[in-house]
Coordinates of C-alpha atoms in Angstrom, one line a residue:
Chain A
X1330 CA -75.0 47.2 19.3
X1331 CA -76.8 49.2 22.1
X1332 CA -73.6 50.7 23.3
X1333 CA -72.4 51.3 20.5
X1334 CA -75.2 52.9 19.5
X1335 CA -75.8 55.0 23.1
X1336 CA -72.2 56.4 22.6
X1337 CA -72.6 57.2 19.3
X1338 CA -75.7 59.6 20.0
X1339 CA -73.6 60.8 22.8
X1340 CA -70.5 61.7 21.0
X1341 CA -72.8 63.3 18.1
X1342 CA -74.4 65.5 21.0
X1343 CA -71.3 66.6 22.1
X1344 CA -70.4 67.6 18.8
X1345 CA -72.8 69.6 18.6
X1346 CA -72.6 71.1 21.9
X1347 CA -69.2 72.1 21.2
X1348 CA -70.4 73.8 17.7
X1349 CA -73.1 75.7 19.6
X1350 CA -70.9 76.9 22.2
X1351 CA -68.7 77.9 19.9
X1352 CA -65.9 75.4 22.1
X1353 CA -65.4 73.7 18.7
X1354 CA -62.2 76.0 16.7
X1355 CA -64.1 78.2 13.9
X1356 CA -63.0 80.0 11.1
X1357 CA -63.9 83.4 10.9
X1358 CA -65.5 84.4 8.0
X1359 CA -66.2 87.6 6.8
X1360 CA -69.8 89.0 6.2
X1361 CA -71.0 87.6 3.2
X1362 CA -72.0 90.2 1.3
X1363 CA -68.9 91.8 1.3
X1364 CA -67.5 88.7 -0.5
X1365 CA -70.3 89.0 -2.8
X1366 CA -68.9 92.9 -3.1
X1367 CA -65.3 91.8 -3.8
X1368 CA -65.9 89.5 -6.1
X1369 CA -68.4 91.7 -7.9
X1370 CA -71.3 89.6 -8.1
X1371 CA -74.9 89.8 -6.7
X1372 CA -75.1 86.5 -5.5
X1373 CA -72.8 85.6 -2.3
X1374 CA -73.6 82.0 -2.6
X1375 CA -71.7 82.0 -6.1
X1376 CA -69.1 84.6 -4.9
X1377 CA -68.5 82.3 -2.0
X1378 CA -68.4 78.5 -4.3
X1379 CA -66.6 80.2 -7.6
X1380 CA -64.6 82.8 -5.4
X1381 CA -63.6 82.9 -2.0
X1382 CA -63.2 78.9 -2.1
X1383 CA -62.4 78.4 -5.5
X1384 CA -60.5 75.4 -4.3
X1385 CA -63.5 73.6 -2.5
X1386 CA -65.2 73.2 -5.8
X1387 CA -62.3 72.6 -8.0
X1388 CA -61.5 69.6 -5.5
X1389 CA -65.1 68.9 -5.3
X1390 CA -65.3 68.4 -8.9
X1391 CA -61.9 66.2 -9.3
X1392 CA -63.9 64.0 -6.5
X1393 CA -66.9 63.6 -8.5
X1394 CA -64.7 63.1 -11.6
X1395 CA -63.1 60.4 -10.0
X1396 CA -66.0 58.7 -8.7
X1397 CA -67.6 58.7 -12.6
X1398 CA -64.7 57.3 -14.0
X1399 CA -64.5 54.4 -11.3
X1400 CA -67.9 53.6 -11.9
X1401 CA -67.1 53.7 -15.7
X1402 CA -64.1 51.6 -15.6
X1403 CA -65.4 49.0 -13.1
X1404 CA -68.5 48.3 -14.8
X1405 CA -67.0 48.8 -18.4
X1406 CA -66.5 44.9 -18.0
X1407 CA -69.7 43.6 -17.3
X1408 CA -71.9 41.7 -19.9
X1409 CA -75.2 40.3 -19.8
X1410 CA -75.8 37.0 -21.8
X1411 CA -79.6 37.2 -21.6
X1412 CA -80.4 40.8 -23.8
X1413 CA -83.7 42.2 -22.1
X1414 CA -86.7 43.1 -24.8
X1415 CA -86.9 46.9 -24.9
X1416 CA -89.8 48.3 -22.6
X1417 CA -92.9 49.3 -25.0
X1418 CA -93.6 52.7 -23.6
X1419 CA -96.9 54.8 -25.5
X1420 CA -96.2 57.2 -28.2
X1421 CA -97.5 59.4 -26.2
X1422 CA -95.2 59.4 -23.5
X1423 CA -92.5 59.4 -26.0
X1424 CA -93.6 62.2 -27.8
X1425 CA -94.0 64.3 -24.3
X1426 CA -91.1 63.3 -23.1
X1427 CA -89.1 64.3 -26.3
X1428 CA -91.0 67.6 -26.4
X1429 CA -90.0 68.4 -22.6
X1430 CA -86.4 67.9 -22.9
X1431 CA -86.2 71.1 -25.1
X1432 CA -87.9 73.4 -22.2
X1433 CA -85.8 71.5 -19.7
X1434 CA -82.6 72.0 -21.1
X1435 CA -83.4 75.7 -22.0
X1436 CA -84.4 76.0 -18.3
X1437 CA -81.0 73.9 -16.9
X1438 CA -78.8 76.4 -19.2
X1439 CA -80.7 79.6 -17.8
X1440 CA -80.5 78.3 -14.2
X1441 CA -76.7 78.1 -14.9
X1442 CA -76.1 81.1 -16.7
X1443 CA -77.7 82.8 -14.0
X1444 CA -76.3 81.4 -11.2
X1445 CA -74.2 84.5 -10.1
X1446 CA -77.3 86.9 -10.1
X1447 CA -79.9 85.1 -8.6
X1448 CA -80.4 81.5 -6.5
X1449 CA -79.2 78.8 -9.1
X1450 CA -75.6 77.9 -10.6
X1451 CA -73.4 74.3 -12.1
X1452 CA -74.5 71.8 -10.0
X1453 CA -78.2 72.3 -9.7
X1454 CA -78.4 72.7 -13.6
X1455 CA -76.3 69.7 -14.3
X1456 CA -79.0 67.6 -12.4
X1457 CA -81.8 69.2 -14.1
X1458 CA -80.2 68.3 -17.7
X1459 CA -79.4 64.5 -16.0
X1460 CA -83.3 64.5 -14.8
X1461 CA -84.4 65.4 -18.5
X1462 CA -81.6 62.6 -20.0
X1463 CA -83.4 60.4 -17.4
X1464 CA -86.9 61.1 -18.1
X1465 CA -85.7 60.5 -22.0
X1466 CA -84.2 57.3 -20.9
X1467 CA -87.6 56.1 -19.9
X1468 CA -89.6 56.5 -22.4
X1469 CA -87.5 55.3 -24.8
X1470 CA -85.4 52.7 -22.8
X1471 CA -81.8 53.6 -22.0
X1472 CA -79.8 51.4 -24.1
X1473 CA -81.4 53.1 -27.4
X1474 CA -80.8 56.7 -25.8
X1475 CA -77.0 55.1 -25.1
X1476 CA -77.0 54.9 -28.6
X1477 CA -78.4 58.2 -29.8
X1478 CA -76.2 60.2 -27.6
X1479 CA -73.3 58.6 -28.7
X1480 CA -71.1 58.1 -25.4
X1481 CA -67.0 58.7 -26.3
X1482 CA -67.9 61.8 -27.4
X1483 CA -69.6 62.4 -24.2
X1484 CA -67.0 61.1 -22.1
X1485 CA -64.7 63.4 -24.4
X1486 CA -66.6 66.8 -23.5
X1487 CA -66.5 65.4 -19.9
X1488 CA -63.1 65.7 -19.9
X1489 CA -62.3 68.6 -22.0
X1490 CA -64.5 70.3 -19.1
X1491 CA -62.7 69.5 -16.5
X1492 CA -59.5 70.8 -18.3
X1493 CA -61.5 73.9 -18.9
X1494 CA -62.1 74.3 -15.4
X1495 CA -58.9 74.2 -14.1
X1496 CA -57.8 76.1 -16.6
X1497 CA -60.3 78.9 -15.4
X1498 CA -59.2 77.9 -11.4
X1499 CA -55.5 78.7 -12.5
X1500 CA -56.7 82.1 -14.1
X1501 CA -59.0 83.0 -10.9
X1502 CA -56.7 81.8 -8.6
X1503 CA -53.3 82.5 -9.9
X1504 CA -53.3 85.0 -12.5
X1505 CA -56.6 87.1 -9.6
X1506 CA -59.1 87.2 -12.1
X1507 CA -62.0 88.5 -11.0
X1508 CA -65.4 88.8 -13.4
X1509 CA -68.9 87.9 -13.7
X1510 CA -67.7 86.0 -17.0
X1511 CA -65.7 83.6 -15.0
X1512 CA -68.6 83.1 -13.2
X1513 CA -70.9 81.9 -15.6
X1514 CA -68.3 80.1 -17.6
X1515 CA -67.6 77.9 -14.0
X1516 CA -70.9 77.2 -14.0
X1517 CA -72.0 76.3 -17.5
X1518 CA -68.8 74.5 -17.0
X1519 CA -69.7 73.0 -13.8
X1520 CA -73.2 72.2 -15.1
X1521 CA -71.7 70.0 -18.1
X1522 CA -69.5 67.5 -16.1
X1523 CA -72.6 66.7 -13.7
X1524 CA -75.0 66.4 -16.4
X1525 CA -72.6 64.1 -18.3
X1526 CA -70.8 62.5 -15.0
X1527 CA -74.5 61.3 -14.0
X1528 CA -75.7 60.2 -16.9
X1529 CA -72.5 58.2 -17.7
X1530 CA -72.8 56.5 -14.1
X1531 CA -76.7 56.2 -14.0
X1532 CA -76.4 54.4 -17.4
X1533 CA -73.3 52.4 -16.4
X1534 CA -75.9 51.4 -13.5
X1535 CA -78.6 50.3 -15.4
X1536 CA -77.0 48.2 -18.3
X1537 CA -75.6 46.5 -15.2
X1538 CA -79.2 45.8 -14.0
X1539 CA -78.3 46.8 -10.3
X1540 CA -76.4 43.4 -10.0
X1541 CA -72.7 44.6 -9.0
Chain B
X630 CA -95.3 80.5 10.4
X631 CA -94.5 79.6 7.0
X632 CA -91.7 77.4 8.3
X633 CA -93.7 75.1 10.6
X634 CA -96.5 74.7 8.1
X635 CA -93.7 73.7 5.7
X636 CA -91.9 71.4 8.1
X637 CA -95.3 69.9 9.2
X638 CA -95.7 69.5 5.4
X639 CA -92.8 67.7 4.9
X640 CA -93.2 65.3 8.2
X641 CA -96.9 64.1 7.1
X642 CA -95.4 63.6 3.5
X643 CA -92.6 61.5 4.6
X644 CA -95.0 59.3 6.6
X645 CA -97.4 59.2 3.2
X646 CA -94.1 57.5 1.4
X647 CA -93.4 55.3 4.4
X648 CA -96.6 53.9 4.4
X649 CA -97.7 53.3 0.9
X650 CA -97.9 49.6 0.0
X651 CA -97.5 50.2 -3.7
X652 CA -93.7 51.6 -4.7
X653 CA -95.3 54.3 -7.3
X654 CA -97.1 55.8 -4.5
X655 CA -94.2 55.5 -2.1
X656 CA -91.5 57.5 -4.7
X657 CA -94.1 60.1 -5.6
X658 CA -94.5 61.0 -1.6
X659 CA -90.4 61.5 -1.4
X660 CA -90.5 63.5 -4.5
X661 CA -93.4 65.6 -2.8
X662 CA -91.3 65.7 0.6
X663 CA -88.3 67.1 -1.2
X664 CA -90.5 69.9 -2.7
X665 CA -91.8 70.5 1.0
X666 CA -88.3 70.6 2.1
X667 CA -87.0 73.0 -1.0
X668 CA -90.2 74.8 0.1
X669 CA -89.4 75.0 3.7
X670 CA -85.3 76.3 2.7
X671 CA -86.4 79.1 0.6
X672 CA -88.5 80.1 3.2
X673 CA -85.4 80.4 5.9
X674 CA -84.1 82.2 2.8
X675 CA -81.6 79.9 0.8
X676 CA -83.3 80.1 -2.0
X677 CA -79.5 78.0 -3.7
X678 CA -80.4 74.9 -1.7
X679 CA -83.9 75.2 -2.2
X680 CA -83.4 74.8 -6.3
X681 CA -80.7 72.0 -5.5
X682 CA -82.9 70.1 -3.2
X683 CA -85.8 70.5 -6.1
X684 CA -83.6 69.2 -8.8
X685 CA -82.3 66.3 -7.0
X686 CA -85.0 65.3 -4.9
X687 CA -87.8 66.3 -6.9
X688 CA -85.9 65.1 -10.4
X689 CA -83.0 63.0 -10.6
X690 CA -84.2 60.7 -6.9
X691 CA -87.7 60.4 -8.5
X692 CA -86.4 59.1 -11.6
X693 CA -83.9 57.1 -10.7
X694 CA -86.5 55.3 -8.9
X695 CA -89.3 55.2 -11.9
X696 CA -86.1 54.0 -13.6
X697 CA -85.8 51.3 -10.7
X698 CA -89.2 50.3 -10.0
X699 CA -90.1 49.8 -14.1
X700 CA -88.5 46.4 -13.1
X701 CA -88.6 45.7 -9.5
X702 CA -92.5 47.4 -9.1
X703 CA -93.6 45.3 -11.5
X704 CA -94.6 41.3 -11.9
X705 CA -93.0 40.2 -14.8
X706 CA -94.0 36.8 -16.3
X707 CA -91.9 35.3 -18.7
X708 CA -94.5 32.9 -20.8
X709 CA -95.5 31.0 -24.1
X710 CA -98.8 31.5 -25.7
X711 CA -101.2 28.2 -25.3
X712 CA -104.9 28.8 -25.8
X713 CA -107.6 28.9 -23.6
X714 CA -104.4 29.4 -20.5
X715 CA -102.6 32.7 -21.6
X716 CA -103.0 33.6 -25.1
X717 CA -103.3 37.5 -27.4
X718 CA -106.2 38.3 -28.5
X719 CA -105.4 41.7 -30.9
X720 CA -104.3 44.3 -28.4
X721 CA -105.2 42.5 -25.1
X722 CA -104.2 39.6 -23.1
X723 CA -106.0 36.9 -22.1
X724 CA -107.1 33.2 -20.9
X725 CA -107.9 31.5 -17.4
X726 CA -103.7 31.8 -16.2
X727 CA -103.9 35.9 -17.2
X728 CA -107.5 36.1 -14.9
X729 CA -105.3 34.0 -12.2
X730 CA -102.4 36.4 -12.1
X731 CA -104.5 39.8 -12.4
X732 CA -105.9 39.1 -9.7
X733 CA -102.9 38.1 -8.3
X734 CA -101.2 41.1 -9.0
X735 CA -103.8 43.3 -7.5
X736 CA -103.8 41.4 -4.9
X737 CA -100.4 42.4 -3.9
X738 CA -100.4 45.7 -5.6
X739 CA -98.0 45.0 -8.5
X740 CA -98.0 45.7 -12.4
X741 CA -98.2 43.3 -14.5
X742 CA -95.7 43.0 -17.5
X743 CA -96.0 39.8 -19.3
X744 CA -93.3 38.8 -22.1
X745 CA -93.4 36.1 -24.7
X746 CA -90.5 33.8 -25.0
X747 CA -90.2 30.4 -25.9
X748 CA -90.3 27.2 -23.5
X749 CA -86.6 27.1 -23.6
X750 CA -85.9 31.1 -22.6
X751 CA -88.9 31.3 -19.7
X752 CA -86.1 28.8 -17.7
X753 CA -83.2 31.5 -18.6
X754 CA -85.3 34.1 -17.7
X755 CA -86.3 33.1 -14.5
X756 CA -82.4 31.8 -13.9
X757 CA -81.3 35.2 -14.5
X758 CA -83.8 37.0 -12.3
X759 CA -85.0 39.0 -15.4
X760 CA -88.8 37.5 -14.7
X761 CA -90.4 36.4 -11.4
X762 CA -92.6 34.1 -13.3
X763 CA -93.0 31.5 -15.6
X764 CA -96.7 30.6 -17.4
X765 CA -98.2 29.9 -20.5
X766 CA -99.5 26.1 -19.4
X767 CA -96.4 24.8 -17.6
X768 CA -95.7 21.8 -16.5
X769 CA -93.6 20.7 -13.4
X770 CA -90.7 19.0 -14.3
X771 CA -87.4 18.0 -11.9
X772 CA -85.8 21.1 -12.9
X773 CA -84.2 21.6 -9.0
X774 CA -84.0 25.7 -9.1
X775 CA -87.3 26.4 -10.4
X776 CA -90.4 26.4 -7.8
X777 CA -93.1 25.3 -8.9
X778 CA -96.7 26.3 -7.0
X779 CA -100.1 24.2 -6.6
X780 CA -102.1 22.5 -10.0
X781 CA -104.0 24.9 -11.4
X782 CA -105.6 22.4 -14.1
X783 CA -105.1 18.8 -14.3
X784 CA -103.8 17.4 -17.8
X785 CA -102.1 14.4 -19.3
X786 CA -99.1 13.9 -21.8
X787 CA -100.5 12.8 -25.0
X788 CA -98.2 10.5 -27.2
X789 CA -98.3 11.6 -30.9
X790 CA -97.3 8.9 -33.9
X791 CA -97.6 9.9 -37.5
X792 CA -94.3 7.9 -39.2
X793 CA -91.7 5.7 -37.4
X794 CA -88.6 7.8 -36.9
X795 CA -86.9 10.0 -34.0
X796 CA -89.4 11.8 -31.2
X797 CA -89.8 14.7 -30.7
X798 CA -90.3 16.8 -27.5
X799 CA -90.2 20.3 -26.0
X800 CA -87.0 21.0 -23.7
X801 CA -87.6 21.0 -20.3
X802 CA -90.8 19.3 -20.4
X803 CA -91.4 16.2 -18.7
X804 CA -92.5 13.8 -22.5
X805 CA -88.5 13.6 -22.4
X806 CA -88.3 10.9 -20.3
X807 CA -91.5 8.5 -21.4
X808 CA -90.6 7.6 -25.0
X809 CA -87.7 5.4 -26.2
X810 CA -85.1 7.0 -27.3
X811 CA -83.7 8.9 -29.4
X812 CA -85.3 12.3 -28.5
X813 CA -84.8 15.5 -30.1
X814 CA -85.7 18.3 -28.3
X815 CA -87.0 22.0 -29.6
X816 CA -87.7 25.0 -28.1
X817 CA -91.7 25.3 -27.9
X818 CA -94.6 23.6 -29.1
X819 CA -94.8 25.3 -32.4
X820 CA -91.0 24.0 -33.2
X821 CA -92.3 20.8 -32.3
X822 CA -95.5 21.0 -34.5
X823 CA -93.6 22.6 -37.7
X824 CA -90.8 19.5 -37.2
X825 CA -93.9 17.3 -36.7
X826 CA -95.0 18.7 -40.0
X827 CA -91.6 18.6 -42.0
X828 CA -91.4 14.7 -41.6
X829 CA -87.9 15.7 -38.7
X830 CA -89.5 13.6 -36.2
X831 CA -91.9 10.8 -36.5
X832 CA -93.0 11.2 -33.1
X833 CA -94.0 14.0 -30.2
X834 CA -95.4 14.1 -26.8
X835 CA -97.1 17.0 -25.7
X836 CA -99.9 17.6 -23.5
X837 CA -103.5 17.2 -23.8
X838 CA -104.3 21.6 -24.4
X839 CA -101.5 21.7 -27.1
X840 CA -102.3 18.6 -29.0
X841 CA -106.1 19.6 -29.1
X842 CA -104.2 23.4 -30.4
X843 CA -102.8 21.3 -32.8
X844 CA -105.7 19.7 -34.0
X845 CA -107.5 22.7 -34.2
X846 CA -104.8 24.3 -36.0
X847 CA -104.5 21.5 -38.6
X848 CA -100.7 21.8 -37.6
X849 CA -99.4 18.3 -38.0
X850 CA -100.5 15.8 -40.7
X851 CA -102.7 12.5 -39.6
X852 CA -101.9 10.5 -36.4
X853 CA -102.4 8.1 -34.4
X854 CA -102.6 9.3 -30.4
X855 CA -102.6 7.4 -27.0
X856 CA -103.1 9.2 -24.0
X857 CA -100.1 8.4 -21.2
X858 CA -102.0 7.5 -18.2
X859 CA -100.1 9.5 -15.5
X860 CA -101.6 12.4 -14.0
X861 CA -100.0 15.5 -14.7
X862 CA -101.0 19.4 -14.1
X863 CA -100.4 23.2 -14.9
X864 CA -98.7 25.1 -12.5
X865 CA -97.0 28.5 -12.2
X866 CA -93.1 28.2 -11.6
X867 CA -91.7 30.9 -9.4
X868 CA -87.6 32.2 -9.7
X869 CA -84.9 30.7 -7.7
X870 CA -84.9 32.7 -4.6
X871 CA -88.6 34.4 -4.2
X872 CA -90.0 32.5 -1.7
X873 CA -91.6 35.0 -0.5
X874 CA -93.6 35.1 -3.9
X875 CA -94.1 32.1 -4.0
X876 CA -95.7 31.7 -0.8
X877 CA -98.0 34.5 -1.3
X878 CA -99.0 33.1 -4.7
X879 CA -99.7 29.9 -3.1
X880 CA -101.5 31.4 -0.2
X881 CA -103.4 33.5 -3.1
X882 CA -104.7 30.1 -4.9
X883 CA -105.3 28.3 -2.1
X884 CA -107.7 31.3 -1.3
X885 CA -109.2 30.8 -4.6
X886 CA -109.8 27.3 -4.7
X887 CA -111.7 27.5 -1.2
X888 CA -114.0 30.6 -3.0
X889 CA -114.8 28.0 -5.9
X890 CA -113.5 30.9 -7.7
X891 CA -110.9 28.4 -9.4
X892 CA -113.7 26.0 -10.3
X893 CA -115.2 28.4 -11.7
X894 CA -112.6 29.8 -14.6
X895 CA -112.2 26.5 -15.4
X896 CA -115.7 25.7 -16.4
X897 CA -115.6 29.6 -18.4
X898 CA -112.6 28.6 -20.2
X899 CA -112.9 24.8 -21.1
X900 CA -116.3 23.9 -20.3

C-alpha cells in the first residue's frame, strides 16, 4: 500500500512536471477571444463549449444521457415491501419552498438564456432547476413530487432534447452555422436534459433508499 | 489579496465541516466551502466556474445531503403507544421511554423522529433498517436478530380469563409461550383488547402496564387475573447490525442508572 501509494505521488508529480515544462505534447490553441470573435459571441467560455468544441459537449451530453438511463433501467426493478410514512414537513416550509421554485426557475432560465453574454450557460442552469426540484422534493417528500411531475413525460422531453441537440450539432457543425440563437437554444437545450437527467437519477436514488 | 483571504476562507471552512459532530452542521460547512471556493474562482476571474461550483456545491451537494441525512441524521424509533412509557399527549410526545431517548438523542447529537406502528410492524421496521429503534414498553423475547438493551422497568405478564375459549396474545411477545394452546395472535394490544371485547378469544396475556390501560380504559368486559410469577422487564430493542448504537445506548443508561436519574423518572411516572 505504501509503495503503491509513494509511486503514485511520484508519477502524479511527474505529470505535472511534464505539463509545466511544457515536455507533455499540447495543443495550440488560439487566443480566446478571437474564438469568442469568430463565433460572434461576447462570452469565449460559451464560444469555446457551443463552438470551437461543439463535439466535447455533444459527447459530453450522450455520456451523461447514458449514465441517466443506466441508472433508470437498473433500478426500474427494485421494490420495497415495507412503504415508508411520508415525512410531515411544516406548512410553512412547504409553502416557502413552493413559493421559491418560481424565482429559482426564472433565475435557472435567465442564467441559461444568457449564457453566451455573460458567465452562466446549460449545465449550471440545469443544476439550479434540479436544486429547486430537490428543495421541492423535501418539503413535500419525493414520492408525491414523483407523482405531480408526472415522469414519462419527463423522460419524453429528455429525449426529444437530446434529438434537439444533435439536430442543432449537425446544423453548427455540418451545415457552419454560426449565431447567437444557436447559442442560447444549446443551452436552454443543455439546461433541460441536466435538470431532468438529475432529477430522474436523484429520484431513482431515493425510492431505492441508498440500498443498491 | 482577495485570493488568499478567499483560499484561507475556504481552508478554515473545510475544517469547520470536518469537525462538526452533528451532520446538519457538517453539510452546511461544505455548502459554505463551495461558496468560498466559487468566491475564490471569480476572483482569478472565471466567473463560468464560479456560478457552476455555486449551483452544485452550494445547491444540488447540499441537498442531496439534507435529502440524505432526513434519514440517516436522524434517530428514528419505530413504537406503540402504552401510557405512562411513550404515549401523545395532543401535539407533543411524551412518557418516561420519550425522557429516556431525548436525552439520549442529545446525547449523541441526533434528531429524533418517532413513528407509530403496531407491535407486529416495529419488528419489520427494524428488519428492514427503516428504524434504529423499537419502544413503546417492549418486551425481550427470543427474537435472534433484534438486540435488545438493559431493563428499563421491571414488569410481569399478567394472565387475563373472562370466558373459556381460545387465548389470545400479541405477536412477538413473550405470553405466546405460557398458556395452553391454542393461541391466536394479533398485532398490538388494542387488537388484543377489541378481540377480548368481541367474545374472539376467551383469554389474553399481556403485561402488567397494558392490563392496568385496560382497566382504566374499561376496554375488556369482567375478569378474572393472575399474575405469572416470572420476572420480566421493558427494554429498548436496537436493529440488526447497530452495535455501535447499541453500545452507546447501553453505555448511556448505564450512566443514568448510576445518577439515580433512572430511579428517579420512574417514581415521576408511576409513583
Amino acid at each position: 500500500m505504501r509503495w503503491a501509494l509513494t509511486f503514485g505521488l511520484l508519477g502524479l508529480t511527474g505529470l505535472l512536471g511534464l505539463g509545466i515544462f511544457e515536455i507533455w505534447p499540447r495543443p495550440c490553441f488560439p487566443d480566446p477571444d478571437e474564438i469568442a470573435l469568430a463565433w460572434g459571441v461576447e462570452n469565449s467560455v460559451a464560444a469555446i463549449v457551443l463552438g470551437q468544441r461543439l463535439w466535447d459537449t455533444i459527447l459530453e451530453v450522450l455520456v451523461y444521457v447514458l449514465a441517466m438511463v443506466g441508472v433508470r433501467f437498473f433500478l426500474a426493478g427494485l421494490r420495497w415491501q415495507t412503504k415508508l410514512p411520508p415525512v410531515a414537513e411544516t406548512p410553512f416550509f412547504r409553502r416557502s419552498a413552493d413559493l421559491l421554485f418560481g424565482p429559482i426557475l426564472v433565475f435557472a432560465i435567465y442564467v441559461a438564456a444568457s449564457g453566451h453574454i455573460g458567465p452562466g450557460g446549460g449545465f449550471p442552469a440545469g443544476v439550479i432547476v434540479g436544486s429547486g426540484l430537490l428543495l421541492l422534493a423535501l418539503a413535500k417528500g419525493t414520492e408525491q413530487l414523483a407523482a405531480e411531475l408526472y415522469e414519462p413525460k419527463l423522460e419524453g422531453l429528455e429525449y426529444a432534447a437530446v434529438l434537439a441537440t444533435l439536430v442543432l450539432g449537425a446544423l453548427v457543425l455540418i451545415f457552419g452555422l454560426r449565431s447567437a440563437t444557436a447559442f442560447v437554444a444549446g443551452n436552454i437545450l443543455i439546461a433541460l436534459e441536466v435538470a431532468i437527467g438529475a432529477w430522474a437519477v436523484l429520484h431513482r436514488f431515493a425510492a431505492a433508499r441508498g440500498e443498491v | 489579496m482577495t485570493t488568499v483571504v478567499l483560499s484561507a476562507l475556504a481552508f478554515g471552512l473545510a475544517l469547520f465541516a470536518l469537525t462538526q459532530r452533528r451532520l446538519l452542521w457538517g453539510v452546511l460547512g461544505v455548502g459554505a466551502h463551495s461558496l468560498a471556493l466559487a468566491g475564490l474562482y471569480l476572483s482569478l476571474s472565471a466567473p463560468d466556474v464560479a456560478l457552476t461550483e455555486a449551483a452544485v456545491g452550494f445547491g444540488l451537494v447540499t441537498m442531496i445531503y439534507l435529502l440524505a441525512i432526513r434519514r440517516t441524521g436522524k434517530l428514528v424509533v419505530a413504537a406503540c403507544p402504552i401510557y405512562p412509557l411513550l404515549y401523545q399527549e395532543g401535539d407533543r410526545i411524551a412518557g418516561l421511554e420519550w425522557e429516556i431517548l431525548e436525552g439520549f438523542a442529545r446525547w449523541c447529537h441526533l434528531d429524533l423522529e418517532v413513528l407509530w406502528v403496531s407491535r407486529q410492524e416495529i419488528f419489520e421496521l427494524l428488519r428492514a433498517g427503516e428504524a434504529h429503534l423499537g419502544a413503546g414498553g417492549f418486551l425481550p423475547n427470543s427474537e435472534s436478530r433484534v438486540r435488545f438493551t438493559r431493563p428499563i422497568l421491571p414488569t410481569k405478564l399478567v394472565h387475563v380469563r373472562c370466558q373459556d375459549g381460545p387465548a389470545g396474545v400479541v405477536a412477538g411477545e413473550p405470553g405466546e409461550a405460557l398458556v395452553p394452546h391454542p393461541i391466536v395472535a394479533y398485532e398490538d394490544a388494542e387488537e388484543l383488547a377489541q378481540a377480548l371485547d368481541r367474545g374472539e378469544v376467551g383469554q389474553a396475556v399481556v403485561d402488567l402496564l397494558r392490563y392496568r390501560e385496560w382497566q382504566l380504559k374499561r376496554a375488556i368486559p369482567d375478569a378474572s387475573f393472575t399474575v405469572l410469577p416470572e420476572e420480566r422487564w421493558y427494554s429498548f430493542a436496537v436493529a440488526p447490525g447497530e452495535e455501535e448504537l447499541w453500545a452507546s445506548l447501553e453505555k448511556f443508561l448505564e450512566e443514568l442508572q448510576a445518577r439515580g436519574e433512572l430511579g428517579e423518572l420512574v417514581r415521576r411516572y408511576l409513583g
